[in-house]
Short mmCIF file of C-alpha atoms in Angstrom, two decimals:
data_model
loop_
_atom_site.label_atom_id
_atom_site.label_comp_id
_atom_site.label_asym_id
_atom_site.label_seq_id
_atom_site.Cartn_x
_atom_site.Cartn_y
_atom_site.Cartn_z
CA UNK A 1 85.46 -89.34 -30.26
CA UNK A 2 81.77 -89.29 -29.10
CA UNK A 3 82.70 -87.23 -26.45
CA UNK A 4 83.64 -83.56 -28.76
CA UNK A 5 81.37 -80.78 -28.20
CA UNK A 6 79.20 -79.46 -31.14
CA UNK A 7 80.70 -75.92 -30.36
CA UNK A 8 84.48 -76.26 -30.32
CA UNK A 9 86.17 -74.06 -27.18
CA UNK A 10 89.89 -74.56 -27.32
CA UNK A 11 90.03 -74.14 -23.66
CA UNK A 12 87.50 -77.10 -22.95
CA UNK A 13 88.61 -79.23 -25.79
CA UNK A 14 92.81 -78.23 -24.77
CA UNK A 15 91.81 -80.63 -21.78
CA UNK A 16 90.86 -83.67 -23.65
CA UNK A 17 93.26 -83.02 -26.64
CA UNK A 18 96.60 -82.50 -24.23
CA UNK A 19 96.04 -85.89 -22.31
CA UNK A 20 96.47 -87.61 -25.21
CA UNK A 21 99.34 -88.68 -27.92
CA UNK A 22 101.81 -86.60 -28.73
CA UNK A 23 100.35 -83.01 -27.30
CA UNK A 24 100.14 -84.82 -24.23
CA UNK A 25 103.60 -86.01 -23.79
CA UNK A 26 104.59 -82.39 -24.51
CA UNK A 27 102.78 -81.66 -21.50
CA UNK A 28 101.38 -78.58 -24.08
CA UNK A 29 98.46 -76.37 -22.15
CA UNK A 30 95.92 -73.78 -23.38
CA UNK A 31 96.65 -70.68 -22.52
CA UNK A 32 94.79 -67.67 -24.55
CA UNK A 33 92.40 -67.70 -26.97
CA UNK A 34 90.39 -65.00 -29.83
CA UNK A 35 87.76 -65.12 -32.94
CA UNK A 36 90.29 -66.92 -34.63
CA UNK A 37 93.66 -67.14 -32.71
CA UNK A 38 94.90 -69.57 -29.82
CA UNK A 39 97.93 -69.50 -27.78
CA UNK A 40 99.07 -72.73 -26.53
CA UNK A 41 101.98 -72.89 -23.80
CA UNK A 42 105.19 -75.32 -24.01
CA UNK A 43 106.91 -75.82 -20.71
CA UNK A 44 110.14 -75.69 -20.16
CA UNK A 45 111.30 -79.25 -19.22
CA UNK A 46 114.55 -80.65 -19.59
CA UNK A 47 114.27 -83.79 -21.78
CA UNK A 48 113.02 -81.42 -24.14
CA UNK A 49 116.00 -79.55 -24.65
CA UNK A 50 118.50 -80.00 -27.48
CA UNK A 51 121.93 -79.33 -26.26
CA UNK A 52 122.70 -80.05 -22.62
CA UNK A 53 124.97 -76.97 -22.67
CA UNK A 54 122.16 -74.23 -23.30
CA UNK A 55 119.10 -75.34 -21.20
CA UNK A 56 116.69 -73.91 -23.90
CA UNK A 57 113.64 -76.27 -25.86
CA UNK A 58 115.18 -77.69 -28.83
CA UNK A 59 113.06 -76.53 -32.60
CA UNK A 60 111.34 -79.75 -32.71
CA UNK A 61 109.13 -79.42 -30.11
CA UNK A 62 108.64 -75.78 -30.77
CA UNK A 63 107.33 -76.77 -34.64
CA UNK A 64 104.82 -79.52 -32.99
CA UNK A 65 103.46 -76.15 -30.77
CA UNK A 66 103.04 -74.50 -33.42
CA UNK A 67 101.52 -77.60 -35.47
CA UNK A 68 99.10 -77.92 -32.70
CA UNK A 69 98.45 -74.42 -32.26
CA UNK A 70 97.66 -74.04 -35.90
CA UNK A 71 95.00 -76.85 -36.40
CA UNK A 72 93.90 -75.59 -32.77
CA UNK A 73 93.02 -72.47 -34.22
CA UNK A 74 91.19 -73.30 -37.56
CA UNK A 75 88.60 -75.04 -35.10
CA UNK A 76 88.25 -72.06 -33.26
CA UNK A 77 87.30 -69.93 -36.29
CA UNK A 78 85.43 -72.44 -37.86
CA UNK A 79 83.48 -73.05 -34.17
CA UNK A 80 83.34 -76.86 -34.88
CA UNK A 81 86.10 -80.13 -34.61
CA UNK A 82 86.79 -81.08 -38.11
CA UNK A 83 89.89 -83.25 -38.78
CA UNK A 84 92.79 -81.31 -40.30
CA UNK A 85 95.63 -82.49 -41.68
CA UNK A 86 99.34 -80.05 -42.23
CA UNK A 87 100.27 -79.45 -46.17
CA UNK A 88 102.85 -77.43 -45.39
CA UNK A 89 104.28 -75.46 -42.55
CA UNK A 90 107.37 -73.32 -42.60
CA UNK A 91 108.76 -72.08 -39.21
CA UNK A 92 111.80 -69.64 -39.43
CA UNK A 93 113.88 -68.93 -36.22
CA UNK A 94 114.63 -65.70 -35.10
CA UNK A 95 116.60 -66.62 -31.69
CA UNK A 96 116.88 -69.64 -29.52
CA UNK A 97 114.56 -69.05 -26.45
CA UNK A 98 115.88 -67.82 -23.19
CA UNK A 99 117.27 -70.48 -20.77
CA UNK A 100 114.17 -72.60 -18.79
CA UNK A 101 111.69 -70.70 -20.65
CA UNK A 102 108.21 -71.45 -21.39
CA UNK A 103 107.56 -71.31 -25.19
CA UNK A 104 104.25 -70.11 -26.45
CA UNK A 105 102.68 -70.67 -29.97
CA UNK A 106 100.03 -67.90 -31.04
CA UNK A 107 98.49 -68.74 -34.19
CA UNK A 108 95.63 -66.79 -36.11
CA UNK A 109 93.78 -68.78 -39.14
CA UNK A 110 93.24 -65.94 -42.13
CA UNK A 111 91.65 -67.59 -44.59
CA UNK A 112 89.47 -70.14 -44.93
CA UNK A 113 88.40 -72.63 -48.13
CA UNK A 114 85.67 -75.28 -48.86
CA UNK A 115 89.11 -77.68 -48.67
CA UNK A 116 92.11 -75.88 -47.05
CA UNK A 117 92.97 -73.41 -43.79
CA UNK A 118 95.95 -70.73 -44.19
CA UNK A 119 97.62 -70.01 -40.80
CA UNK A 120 100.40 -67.84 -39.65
CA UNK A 121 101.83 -67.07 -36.35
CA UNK A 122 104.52 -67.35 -34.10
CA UNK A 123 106.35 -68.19 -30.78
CA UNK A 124 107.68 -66.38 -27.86
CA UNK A 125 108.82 -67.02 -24.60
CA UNK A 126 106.99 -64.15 -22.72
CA UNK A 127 107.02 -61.09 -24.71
CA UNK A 128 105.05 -61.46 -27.54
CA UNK A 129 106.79 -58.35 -29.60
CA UNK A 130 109.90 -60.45 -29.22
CA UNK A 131 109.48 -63.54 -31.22
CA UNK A 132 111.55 -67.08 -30.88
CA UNK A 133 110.16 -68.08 -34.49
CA UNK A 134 107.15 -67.21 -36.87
CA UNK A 135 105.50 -69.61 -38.98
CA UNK A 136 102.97 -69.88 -41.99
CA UNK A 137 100.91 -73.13 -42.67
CA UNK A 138 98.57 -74.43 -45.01
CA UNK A 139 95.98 -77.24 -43.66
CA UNK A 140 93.97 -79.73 -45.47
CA UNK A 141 90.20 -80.49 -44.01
CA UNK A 142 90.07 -84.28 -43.60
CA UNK A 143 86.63 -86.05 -44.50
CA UNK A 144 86.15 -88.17 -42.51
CA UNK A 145 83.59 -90.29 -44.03
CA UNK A 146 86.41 -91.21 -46.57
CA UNK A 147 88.67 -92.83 -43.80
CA UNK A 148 85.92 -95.33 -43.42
CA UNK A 149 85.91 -96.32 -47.28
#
């Protein structure tokens, strides 16, 4: 990817990052970002919804959100694109979101190693102090002169 920035800006990278693979097909946008948070909206959209009876965004894409949001946001604090890969991320529901909603993932990296990111945040569709699901990760940082041998 010769064409990443030195400085990493969520908002310019979200472009190039949600146009491609699976961020992309989730149609997933930037929408806020701090020091070391990011908010990332998922729209509401009908193929992405788990039960045909309640017209609510199945868990599934709601985890890759908050996947997305979380590696998003250890490249915000760290101010640079480094490959990341998830150890382990737990998301715990509190309530299904309301019907047609837009889901948002806010995630805040808190600590930082030579070899690992921890994460936590959560997801809400519209008012932040009432939460769809939180969710604590732990991310690995990828070398990537190994991948080449």
């Amino acid at each position: 990817m010769n064409d990443i920035p030195a400085h990493f800006d969520p908002e310019r990278m979200g472009s190039m990052i949600f146009e491609r693979a699976h961020p992309g097909w989730l149609d997933l946008e930037f929408h806020e970002k701090g020091a070391n948070w990011v908010e990332l909206k998922l729209p509401w959209r009908e193929d992405l919804v788990g039960d045909p009876d309640f017209p609510v965004l199945a868990s599934g894409p709601i985890v890759s959100l908050l996947d997305m949001a979380g590696g998003m946001c250890i490249w915000t604090t760290n101010r640079v694109f480094k490959p990341v890969a998830t150890l382990d991320l737990r998301v715990d529901y509190q309530r299904p979101a309301r019907d047609h909603a837009a889901v948002y993932g806010r995630t805040e990296c808190y600590r930082l190693t030579r070899s690992a990111a921890f994460v936590r945040g959560f997801a809400h569709d519209g008012d932040p102090e009432d939460t769809v699901a939180t969710m604590v990760g732990v991310f690995m940082t990828i070398n990537p002169g190994r991948a080449n041998g």
